[in-house]
CSV table of C-alpha atoms in Angstrom, one decimal:
chain,number,residue,atom,x,y,z
A,1,UNK,CA,101.2,76.1,96.1
A,2,UNK,CA,99.0,77.1,99.0
A,3,UNK,CA,100.5,79.2,101.7
A,4,UNK,CA,101.1,75.7,103.8
A,5,UNK,CA,102.6,74.1,101.0
A,6,UNK,CA,106.0,74.5,99.1
A,7,UNK,CA,106.9,72.6,95.8
A,8,UNK,CA,108.8,69.7,96.6
A,9,UNK,CA,110.0,67.0,93.5
A,10,UNK,CA,106.8,67.2,91.3
A,11,UNK,CA,104.1,68.2,94.3
A,12,UNK,CA,103.1,70.7,96.3
A,13,UNK,CA,103.7,69.2,99.5
A,14,UNK,CA,102.7,70.2,103.1
A,15,UNK,CA,105.4,72.2,105.3
A,16,UNK,CA,106.0,70.6,108.6
A,17,UNK,CA,103.8,72.5,111.4
A,18,UNK,CA,106.4,70.9,114.5
A,19,UNK,CA,109.2,73.5,113.5
A,20,UNK,CA,107.7,76.7,112.6
A,21,UNK,CA,111.1,78.5,113.5
A,22,UNK,CA,113.5,76.0,111.8
A,23,UNK,CA,114.7,75.7,108.1
A,24,UNK,CA,113.2,73.1,106.4
A,25,UNK,CA,114.3,70.8,103.7
A,26,UNK,CA,112.8,68.7,101.0
A,27,UNK,CA,114.5,65.1,101.5
A,28,UNK,CA,113.8,61.3,100.6
A,29,UNK,CA,113.8,58.7,103.1
A,30,UNK,CA,117.5,58.3,102.8
A,31,UNK,CA,117.6,62.5,103.8
A,32,UNK,CA,119.3,63.1,100.7
A,33,UNK,CA,117.9,66.5,99.2
A,34,UNK,CA,115.3,66.3,96.4
A,35,UNK,CA,114.7,68.7,93.4
A,36,UNK,CA,112.8,71.8,94.4
A,37,UNK,CA,111.7,75.0,92.5
A,38,UNK,CA,115.2,76.4,93.7
A,39,UNK,CA,117.4,73.1,94.2
A,40,UNK,CA,117.4,71.7,90.5
A,41,UNK,CA,121.4,70.0,90.6
A,42,UNK,CA,122.8,67.2,92.7
A,43,UNK,CA,119.2,66.7,93.9
A,44,UNK,CA,116.9,63.4,93.9
A,45,UNK,CA,114.3,63.2,91.0
A,46,UNK,CA,111.6,60.5,90.5
A,47,UNK,CA,111.5,59.6,94.1
A,48,UNK,CA,108.0,59.4,96.0
A,49,UNK,CA,109.5,59.1,99.2
A,50,UNK,CA,110.3,62.9,99.3
A,51,UNK,CA,108.6,65.5,101.6
A,52,UNK,CA,109.3,68.4,103.7
A,53,UNK,CA,110.9,67.9,107.1
A,54,UNK,CA,112.8,70.1,109.7
A,55,UNK,CA,116.4,70.3,109.1
A,56,UNK,CA,117.1,70.7,112.9
A,57,UNK,CA,116.0,67.1,113.9
A,58,UNK,CA,115.1,63.9,112.2
A,59,UNK,CA,113.8,62.0,115.1
A,60,UNK,CA,110.2,62.9,114.4
A,61,UNK,CA,109.9,60.4,111.7
A,62,UNK,CA,111.2,57.3,113.8
A,63,UNK,CA,107.7,57.2,115.3
A,64,UNK,CA,105.7,57.8,112.1
A,65,UNK,CA,104.0,54.5,110.2
A,66,UNK,CA,104.8,56.6,107.0
A,67,UNK,CA,105.5,60.4,106.3
A,68,UNK,CA,101.9,61.1,105.4
A,69,UNK,CA,102.3,61.3,101.7
A,70,UNK,CA,100.4,58.8,99.7
A,71,UNK,CA,101.6,56.7,96.7
A,72,UNK,CA,99.7,54.2,94.2
A,73,UNK,CA,103.2,52.2,93.3
A,74,UNK,CA,106.4,52.1,95.0
A,75,UNK,CA,109.1,53.3,92.2
A,76,UNK,CA,112.0,51.2,94.1
A,77,UNK,CA,110.6,47.9,93.9
A,78,UNK,CA,108.8,45.9,96.8
A,79,UNK,CA,109.0,47.9,100.2
A,80,UNK,CA,108.0,46.9,103.5
A,81,UNK,CA,105.9,49.1,105.7
A,82,UNK,CA,106.6,50.8,108.9
A,83,UNK,CA,109.5,53.3,107.8
A,84,UNK,CA,108.5,56.8,108.7
A,85,UNK,CA,110.5,58.2,106.0
A,86,UNK,CA,108.8,56.1,103.2
A,87,UNK,CA,105.2,57.3,101.2
A,88,UNK,CA,101.7,55.5,102.4
A,89,UNK,CA,100.2,53.2,100.2
A,90,UNK,CA,97.0,54.6,98.4
A,91,UNK,CA,94.9,51.3,98.3
A,92,UNK,CA,92.9,51.8,95.0
A,93,UNK,CA,91.3,54.8,95.7
A,94,UNK,CA,92.6,58.6,96.3
A,95,UNK,CA,91.3,58.7,99.8
A,96,UNK,CA,92.3,55.1,101.0
A,97,UNK,CA,95.5,56.1,102.2
A,98,UNK,CA,97.2,53.7,104.6
A,99,UNK,CA,98.9,56.0,107.0
A,100,UNK,CA,98.5,54.4,110.3
A,101,UNK,CA,99.2,51.1,111.8
A,102,UNK,CA,95.3,50.3,112.2
A,103,UNK,CA,94.5,51.4,108.5
A,104,UNK,CA,96.9,49.2,107.3
A,105,UNK,CA,96.1,46.2,109.0
A,106,UNK,CA,92.3,46.7,107.9
A,107,UNK,CA,93.7,47.6,104.3
A,108,UNK,CA,95.5,43.9,104.6
A,109,UNK,CA,92.4,42.0,105.8
A,110,UNK,CA,90.2,44.0,103.1
A,111,UNK,CA,93.1,42.5,100.4
A,112,UNK,CA,92.6,39.0,101.7
A,113,UNK,CA,89.0,38.9,101.7
A,114,UNK,CA,89.2,40.4,97.9
A,115,UNK,CA,91.2,37.4,97.2
A,116,UNK,CA,89.0,35.0,98.9
A,117,UNK,CA,86.3,36.6,96.7
A,118,UNK,CA,87.8,36.2,93.6
A,119,UNK,CA,87.8,32.4,93.8
A,120,UNK,CA,84.5,32.2,95.5
A,121,UNK,CA,82.7,34.4,92.4
A,122,UNK,CA,84.7,32.0,90.0
A,123,UNK,CA,83.2,28.5,91.8
A,124,UNK,CA,79.5,30.7,91.7
A,125,UNK,CA,79.8,31.2,88.2
A,126,UNK,CA,81.0,27.7,87.5
A,127,UNK,CA,78.0,26.5,89.5
A,128,UNK,CA,75.4,28.7,87.9
A,129,UNK,CA,76.6,27.8,84.3
A,130,UNK,CA,76.9,24.3,85.1
A,131,UNK,CA,72.8,24.4,86.3
A,132,UNK,CA,74.1,23.2,89.8
A,133,UNK,CA,72.3,25.9,91.8
A,134,UNK,CA,69.5,27.9,91.1
A,135,UNK,CA,67.7,25.7,89.0
A,136,UNK,CA,64.5,27.6,88.7
A,137,UNK,CA,66.5,30.4,86.8
A,138,UNK,CA,66.5,29.7,83.3
A,139,UNK,CA,66.7,31.3,79.8
A,140,UNK,CA,67.4,35.0,79.7
A,141,UNK,CA,67.5,35.4,83.7
A,142,UNK,CA,70.4,32.8,83.9
A,143,UNK,CA,72.4,34.3,81.1
A,144,UNK,CA,72.2,38.0,82.5
A,145,UNK,CA,73.2,36.8,86.0
A,146,UNK,CA,76.1,34.6,84.6
A,147,UNK,CA,77.3,37.9,82.2
A,148,UNK,CA,77.0,40.1,85.7
A,149,UNK,CA,79.1,37.7,87.6
A,150,UNK,CA,81.4,37.3,85.0
A,151,UNK,CA,81.7,41.4,85.1
A,152,UNK,CA,82.2,41.5,88.6
A,153,UNK,CA,84.6,38.6,88.4
A,154,UNK,CA,86.8,40.4,86.0
A,155,UNK,CA,86.8,43.9,87.9
A,156,UNK,CA,87.6,42.0,91.3
A,157,UNK,CA,90.7,40.3,89.2
A,158,UNK,CA,91.8,43.5,88.1
A,159,UNK,CA,91.9,44.9,91.5
A,160,UNK,CA,93.6,42.2,92.8
A,161,UNK,CA,96.1,42.7,90.1
A,162,UNK,CA,96.4,46.7,91.0
A,163,UNK,CA,96.8,45.8,94.6
A,164,UNK,CA,99.8,43.5,93.9
A,165,UNK,CA,101.4,46.8,91.6
A,166,UNK,CA,101.7,48.4,94.5
A,167,UNK,CA,104.7,46.7,95.5
A,168,UNK,CA,104.0,46.4,99.3
A,169,UNK,CA,105.3,43.7,100.3
A,170,UNK,CA,102.6,43.1,102.9
A,171,UNK,CA,99.8,43.9,100.6
A,172,UNK,CA,101.2,41.2,98.2
A,173,UNK,CA,101.5,38.7,100.7
A,174,UNK,CA,97.8,39.0,101.7
A,175,UNK,CA,96.7,38.9,98.2
A,176,UNK,CA,98.4,35.5,97.6
A,177,UNK,CA,97.1,34.1,100.9
A,178,UNK,CA,93.6,35.4,100.0
A,179,UNK,CA,93.3,33.8,96.7
A,180,UNK,CA,95.2,30.4,98.1
A,181,UNK,CA,92.3,30.7,100.8
A,182,UNK,CA,89.8,31.1,98.6
A,183,UNK,CA,90.9,28.2,96.1
A,184,UNK,CA,91.5,26.1,99.1
A,185,UNK,CA,87.7,26.6,100.0
A,186,UNK,CA,86.1,26.6,96.8
A,187,UNK,CA,88.0,25.4,93.8
A,188,UNK,CA,90.6,22.5,94.9
A,189,UNK,CA,87.9,19.8,93.1
A,190,UNK,CA,87.8,22.4,90.0
A,191,UNK,CA,89.6,21.5,86.5
A,192,UNK,CA,93.0,23.3,86.2
A,193,UNK,CA,92.5,26.4,84.1
A,194,UNK,CA,95.4,27.8,81.9
A,195,UNK,CA,96.3,30.8,83.9
A,196,UNK,CA,96.9,31.6,87.7
A,197,UNK,CA,96.6,35.4,87.0
A,198,UNK,CA,93.3,36.7,89.0
A,199,UNK,CA,92.3,39.1,86.3
A,200,UNK,CA,92.3,36.1,83.7
A,201,UNK,CA,91.6,33.3,85.8
A,202,UNK,CA,88.0,34.2,85.8
A,203,UNK,CA,87.5,33.1,81.9
A,204,UNK,CA,89.3,29.8,82.7
A,205,UNK,CA,86.0,28.0,83.4
A,206,UNK,CA,86.3,24.3,81.8
A,207,UNK,CA,83.8,23.9,78.9
A,208,UNK,CA,80.5,21.2,79.5
A,209,UNK,CA,82.5,18.3,78.0
A,210,UNK,CA,85.8,18.7,80.1
A,211,UNK,CA,83.8,19.4,83.1
A,212,UNK,CA,82.1,16.0,82.8
A,213,UNK,CA,85.0,14.2,82.0
A,214,UNK,CA,86.7,15.6,85.1
A,215,UNK,CA,83.7,14.7,87.0
A,216,UNK,CA,83.5,10.9,85.5
A,217,UNK,CA,87.5,10.7,86.4
A,218,UNK,CA,86.4,11.8,90.0
A,219,UNK,CA,83.5,9.3,90.1
A,220,UNK,CA,85.7,6.4,89.2
A,221,UNK,CA,88.6,7.4,91.2
């Protein structure tokens, strides 16, 4: 570890700078000691909330949104944000650490938009494949466009799945909201697919005969 870090659980974590003259301890969100290179018994392991903190006072964590260390998945199950002792959520990319309320709010908005985009691209593929839009595009160009949209749809679906796998309560709710809003805007008239999983729903486009039958039923109704 560097001069400003020390081994805490499985990582070299930054030492607190607020108490240079006070002893520090590696603790989890419940203030229980975590394993270090010197503490190997009666300590907490496999806990991503472990962090270095000043022994003199734990009050400084009350004003924090999270403890400053990132995690891409809460190991203890669904966890709500706002606890200064919990790890910060990493949203998809290593540099996207939601360590403030503002960043977390922007992340929630982005997740909602991602959910809407998943449903929007599914609708766009359906319209393009059914030759209801961009009629001037034909042949290879149309097929390439459909394949590229399929790739984007699959990628966005798996990104939505990874967001849900963070086990952040707020991000999970935002993803569900985004998918529901997107479905309400784009796909309420579409045939019901076999899967509601975002990463697999991109393949749930009805066959041409099924689509025609569905349209005939709507017209007769």
